[in-house]
Amino acid sequence: MKRYTSRATKVLAIVVLICVAVVLIGIILAFAGAKNIGLPFGFILSGGLLGVIFLACFLAEKSRALIIDTDKIIFPRGAERNGKTVFQKTVVRICDLSSVESKFHKGDKIISDDCFFYTFRLKDGTSITITLYAYGKEAEKEILKTIKSGMV
């Protein structure tokens, strides 16, 4: 079983750890008896509030992992099934896949970059569309190679 997580997961984990460190610094300054009492409370409040926000983002991003098992693929939330966005994980058996199509999407270079949208067609006529851009170029190639080799 291979689990792919987005590149943002590691960055968000580091930011959460930095927020925890800021809170700890604020607590140490408060107990050390800092002359300016606003400084430790500022550290604790800013680190705590930002830490909660980034922790929620980290947990949400971590739950969006794509999992490829020996006989099935578990697509993350947000995949499109027959043109409708599904807000739960989509499980597809590899033997049920009939084809994989890719469509290039030109990004605006400000919010989004160029990427491919992959449409997985199942033997029963269902189509699942997803982008693999968040996992990185190398992981994207590896995911497609693994899925295509299992389809044969």
PDB file of C-alpha atoms in Angstrom:
ATOM      1  CA  MET A   1       0.000   0.000   0.000  1.00  0.00           C
ATOM      2  CA  LYS A   2       1.372   3.390  -1.016  1.00  0.00           C
ATOM      3  CA  ARG A   3       0.102   6.622   0.524  1.00  0.00           C
ATOM      4  CA  TYR A   4       0.636   9.973  -1.207  1.00  0.00           C
ATOM      5  CA  THR A   5       0.215  13.210   0.717  1.00  0.00           C
ATOM      6  CA  SER A   6       0.399  16.695  -0.708  1.00  0.00           C
ATOM      7  CA  ARG A   7       3.533  18.789  -0.524  1.00  0.00           C
ATOM      8  CA  ALA A   8       1.723  21.355   1.641  1.00  0.00           C
ATOM      9  CA  THR A   9       1.356  18.854   4.499  1.00  0.00           C
ATOM     10  CA  LYS A  10       5.012  19.112   5.499  1.00  0.00           C
ATOM     11  CA  VAL A  11       4.995  22.914   5.305  1.00  0.00           C
ATOM     12  CA  LEU A  12       1.868  23.151   7.450  1.00  0.00           C
ATOM     13  CA  ALA A  13       3.398  20.785  10.029  1.00  0.00           C
ATOM     14  CA  ILE A  14       6.486  23.012  10.271  1.00  0.00           C
ATOM     15  CA  VAL A  15       4.331  26.145  10.679  1.00  0.00           C
ATOM     16  CA  VAL A  16       2.330  24.433  13.468  1.00  0.00           C
ATOM     17  CA  LEU A  17       5.593  23.550  15.245  1.00  0.00           C
ATOM     18  CA  ILE A  18       6.748  27.167  14.936  1.00  0.00           C
ATOM     19  CA  CYS A  19       3.454  28.332  16.473  1.00  0.00           C
ATOM     20  CA  VAL A  20       3.921  25.890  19.364  1.00  0.00           C
ATOM     21  CA  ALA A  21       7.435  27.271  19.881  1.00  0.00           C
ATOM     22  CA  VAL A  22       6.062  30.837  19.940  1.00  0.00           C
ATOM     23  CA  VAL A  23       3.502  29.831  22.587  1.00  0.00           C
ATOM     24  CA  LEU A  24       6.249  28.181  24.656  1.00  0.00           C
ATOM     25  CA  ILE A  25       8.412  31.306  24.389  1.00  0.00           C
ATOM     26  CA  GLY A  26       5.461  33.375  25.603  1.00  0.00           C
ATOM     27  CA  ILE A  27       4.927  31.049  28.567  1.00  0.00           C
ATOM     28  CA  ILE A  28       8.635  31.160  29.458  1.00  0.00           C
ATOM     29  CA  LEU A  29       8.644  34.963  29.256  1.00  0.00           C
ATOM     30  CA  ALA A  30       5.526  35.142  31.440  1.00  0.00           C
ATOM     31  CA  PHE A  31       7.076  32.956  34.150  1.00  0.00           C
ATOM     32  CA  ALA A  32      10.456  34.686  33.863  1.00  0.00           C
ATOM     33  CA  GLY A  33       8.802  37.913  34.920  1.00  0.00           C
ATOM     34  CA  ALA A  34       9.204  40.048  31.811  1.00  0.00           C
ATOM     35  CA  LYS A  35       8.868  43.779  32.532  1.00  0.00           C
ATOM     36  CA  ASN A  36       6.545  44.295  29.576  1.00  0.00           C
ATOM     37  CA  ILE A  37       3.632  41.956  30.381  1.00  0.00           C
ATOM     38  CA  GLY A  38       2.070  42.493  26.940  1.00  0.00           C
ATOM     39  CA  LEU A  39       4.952  40.752  25.174  1.00  0.00           C
ATOM     40  CA  PRO A  40       4.388  37.260  26.636  1.00  0.00           C
ATOM     41  CA  PHE A  41       0.626  37.549  26.213  1.00  0.00           C
ATOM     42  CA  GLY A  42       1.149  38.677  22.608  1.00  0.00           C
ATOM     43  CA  PHE A  43       3.323  35.640  21.942  1.00  0.00           C
ATOM     44  CA  ILE A  44       0.817  33.282  23.586  1.00  0.00           C
ATOM     45  CA  LEU A  45      -2.212  34.764  21.803  1.00  0.00           C
ATOM     46  CA  SER A  46      -0.657  35.054  18.347  1.00  0.00           C
ATOM     47  CA  GLY A  47       1.025  31.639  18.510  1.00  0.00           C
ATOM     48  CA  GLY A  48      -2.076  30.008  19.946  1.00  0.00           C
ATOM     49  CA  LEU A  49      -4.563  31.480  17.492  1.00  0.00           C
ATOM     50  CA  LEU A  50      -2.380  30.934  14.440  1.00  0.00           C
ATOM     51  CA  GLY A  51      -1.477  27.469  15.722  1.00  0.00           C
ATOM     52  CA  VAL A  52      -5.141  26.462  15.896  1.00  0.00           C
ATOM     53  CA  ILE A  53      -5.775  27.752  12.369  1.00  0.00           C
ATOM     54  CA  PHE A  54      -2.717  26.047  10.877  1.00  0.00           C
ATOM     55  CA  LEU A  55      -3.392  22.835  12.825  1.00  0.00           C
ATOM     56  CA  ALA A  56      -6.875  22.681  11.297  1.00  0.00           C
ATOM     57  CA  CYS A  57      -5.382  23.239   7.835  1.00  0.00           C
ATOM     58  CA  PHE A  58      -2.746  20.557   8.487  1.00  0.00           C
ATOM     59  CA  LEU A  59      -5.336  17.984   9.592  1.00  0.00           C
ATOM     60  CA  ALA A  60      -7.568  18.778   6.610  1.00  0.00           C
ATOM     61  CA  GLU A  61      -4.664  18.454   4.185  1.00  0.00           C
ATOM     62  CA  LYS A  62      -3.402  15.253   5.805  1.00  0.00           C
ATOM     63  CA  SER A  63      -6.809  13.634   5.377  1.00  0.00           C
ATOM     64  CA  ARG A  64      -6.653  14.281   1.614  1.00  0.00           C
ATOM     65  CA  ALA A  65      -4.148  11.511   0.989  1.00  0.00           C
ATOM     66  CA  LEU A  66      -4.383   9.373  -2.132  1.00  0.00           C
ATOM     67  CA  ILE A  67      -3.901   5.686  -1.325  1.00  0.00           C
ATOM     68  CA  ILE A  68      -3.022   3.009  -3.863  1.00  0.00           C
ATOM     69  CA  ASP A  69      -3.404  -0.552  -2.623  1.00  0.00           C
ATOM     70  CA  THR A  70      -2.696  -3.722  -4.580  1.00  0.00           C
ATOM     71  CA  ASP A  71      -6.281  -3.969  -5.844  1.00  0.00           C
ATOM     72  CA  LYS A  72      -7.901  -0.555  -5.221  1.00  0.00           C
ATOM     73  CA  ILE A  73      -7.355   3.197  -5.306  1.00  0.00           C
ATOM     74  CA  ILE A  74      -8.764   5.523  -2.659  1.00  0.00           C
ATOM     75  CA  PHE A  75      -9.144   8.996  -4.134  1.00  0.00           C
ATOM     76  CA  PRO A  76      -9.286  11.926  -1.678  1.00  0.00           C
ATOM     77  CA  ARG A  77     -12.280  14.126  -1.017  1.00  0.00           C
ATOM     78  CA  GLY A  78     -13.013  16.603  -3.776  1.00  0.00           C
ATOM     79  CA  ALA A  79     -12.787  14.249  -6.751  1.00  0.00           C
ATOM     80  CA  GLU A  80     -15.419  14.731  -9.418  1.00  0.00           C
ATOM     81  CA  ARG A  81     -17.629  11.724 -10.121  1.00  0.00           C
ATOM     82  CA  ASN A  82     -19.578  12.131 -13.375  1.00  0.00           C
ATOM     83  CA  GLY A  83     -19.066  15.900 -13.197  1.00  0.00           C
ATOM     84  CA  LYS A  84     -20.240  16.335  -9.591  1.00  0.00           C
ATOM     85  CA  THR A  85     -17.803  17.020  -6.760  1.00  0.00           C
ATOM     86  CA  VAL A  86     -17.863  14.281  -4.114  1.00  0.00           C
ATOM     87  CA  PHE A  87     -17.042  15.352  -0.552  1.00  0.00           C
ATOM     88  CA  GLN A  88     -16.072  11.879   0.607  1.00  0.00           C
ATOM     89  CA  LYS A  89     -13.317   9.506  -0.365  1.00  0.00           C
ATOM     90  CA  THR A  90     -13.909   7.564  -3.570  1.00  0.00           C
ATOM     91  CA  VAL A  91     -12.812   3.918  -3.647  1.00  0.00           C
ATOM     92  CA  VAL A  92     -12.228   2.337  -7.056  1.00  0.00           C
ATOM     93  CA  ARG A  93     -10.983  -1.156  -7.786  1.00  0.00           C
ATOM     94  CA  ILE A  94      -8.102  -1.107 -10.265  1.00  0.00           C
ATOM     95  CA  CYS A  95      -9.633  -3.958 -12.271  1.00  0.00           C
ATOM     96  CA  ASP A  96     -12.731  -1.758 -12.853  1.00  0.00           C
ATOM     97  CA  LEU A  97     -10.702   0.945 -14.661  1.00  0.00           C
ATOM     98  CA  SER A  98     -10.944   0.957 -18.443  1.00  0.00           C
ATOM     99  CA  SER A  99      -8.922   4.059 -19.396  1.00  0.00           C
ATOM    100  CA  VAL A 100      -7.083   7.129 -18.142  1.00  0.00           C
ATOM    101  CA  GLU A 101      -7.285  10.432 -20.014  1.00  0.00           C
ATOM    102  CA  SER A 102      -5.381  13.623 -19.296  1.00  0.00           C
ATOM    103  CA  LYS A 103      -6.407  17.183 -20.098  1.00  0.00           C
ATOM    104  CA  PHE A 104      -3.991  20.101 -19.808  1.00  0.00           C
ATOM    105  CA  HIS A 105      -5.279  23.100 -17.834  1.00  0.00           C
ATOM    106  CA  LYS A 106      -3.463  26.398 -18.263  1.00  0.00           C
ATOM    107  CA  GLY A 107      -3.103  28.219 -14.954  1.00  0.00           C
ATOM    108  CA  ASP A 108      -3.125  31.960 -14.420  1.00  0.00           C
ATOM    109  CA  LYS A 109       0.341  31.857 -12.737  1.00  0.00           C
ATOM    110  CA  ILE A 110      -1.008  33.933  -9.820  1.00  0.00           C
ATOM    111  CA  ILE A 111      -3.330  31.585  -7.954  1.00  0.00           C
ATOM    112  CA  SER A 112      -2.898  28.401  -9.979  1.00  0.00           C
ATOM    113  CA  ASP A 113      -0.150  26.893 -12.092  1.00  0.00           C
ATOM    114  CA  ASP A 114      -0.357  24.740 -15.204  1.00  0.00           C
ATOM    115  CA  CYS A 115      -1.547  21.224 -14.397  1.00  0.00           C
ATOM    116  CA  PHE A 116      -3.261  18.172 -15.806  1.00  0.00           C
ATOM    117  CA  PHE A 117      -6.737  16.947 -14.944  1.00  0.00           C
ATOM    118  CA  TYR A 118      -6.924  13.163 -15.123  1.00  0.00           C
ATOM    119  CA  THR A 119     -10.174  11.408 -15.952  1.00  0.00           C
ATOM    120  CA  PHE A 120     -10.379   7.771 -14.934  1.00  0.00           C
ATOM    121  CA  ARG A 121     -13.078   5.932 -16.878  1.00  0.00           C
ATOM    122  CA  LEU A 122     -14.590   2.847 -15.293  1.00  0.00           C
ATOM    123  CA  LYS A 123     -16.014  -0.125 -17.161  1.00  0.00           C
ATOM    124  CA  ASP A 124     -19.544   0.773 -16.005  1.00  0.00           C
ATOM    125  CA  GLY A 125     -19.330   4.211 -17.687  1.00  0.00           C
ATOM    126  CA  THR A 126     -18.556   6.237 -14.546  1.00  0.00           C
ATOM    127  CA  SER A 127     -15.851   8.882 -14.848  1.00  0.00           C
ATOM    128  CA  ILE A 128     -13.726  10.233 -11.984  1.00  0.00           C
ATOM    129  CA  THR A 129     -11.767  13.436 -12.554  1.00  0.00           C
ATOM    130  CA  ILE A 130      -8.951  14.529 -10.279  1.00  0.00           C
ATOM    131  CA  THR A 131      -5.781  16.590 -10.405  1.00  0.00           C
ATOM    132  CA  LEU A 132      -2.559  15.155  -9.015  1.00  0.00           C
ATOM    133  CA  TYR A 133      -0.661  18.455  -8.996  1.00  0.00           C
ATOM    134  CA  ALA A 134      -0.610  18.772  -5.192  1.00  0.00           C
ATOM    135  CA  TYR A 135       1.456  15.599  -4.802  1.00  0.00           C
ATOM    136  CA  GLY A 136       4.393  16.844  -6.912  1.00  0.00           C
ATOM    137  CA  LYS A 137       5.641  16.024 -10.404  1.00  0.00           C
ATOM    138  CA  GLU A 138       7.537  12.868  -9.445  1.00  0.00           C
ATOM    139  CA  ALA A 139       4.659  11.494  -7.369  1.00  0.00           C
ATOM    140  CA  GLU A 140       2.248  12.345 -10.195  1.00  0.00           C
ATOM    141  CA  LYS A 141       4.299  10.265 -12.647  1.00  0.00           C
ATOM    142  CA  GLU A 142       4.625   7.428 -10.134  1.00  0.00           C
ATOM    143  CA  ILE A 143       0.875   7.399  -9.411  1.00  0.00           C
ATOM    144  CA  LEU A 144      -0.011   7.239 -13.108  1.00  0.00           C
ATOM    145  CA  LYS A 145       2.598   4.558 -13.773  1.00  0.00           C
ATOM    146  CA  THR A 146       1.294   2.420 -10.896  1.00  0.00           C
ATOM    147  CA  ILE A 147      -2.346   2.792 -11.955  1.00  0.00           C
ATOM    148  CA  LYS A 148      -1.640   2.093 -15.635  1.00  0.00           C
ATOM    149  CA  SER A 149       0.455  -0.970 -14.816  1.00  0.00           C
ATOM    150  CA  GLY A 150      -2.371  -2.352 -12.668  1.00  0.00           C
ATOM    151  CA  MET A 151      -4.965  -1.816 -15.421  1.00  0.00           C
ATOM    152  CA  VAL A 152      -3.314  -4.265 -17.823  1.00  0.00           C
TER     153      VAL A 152
END
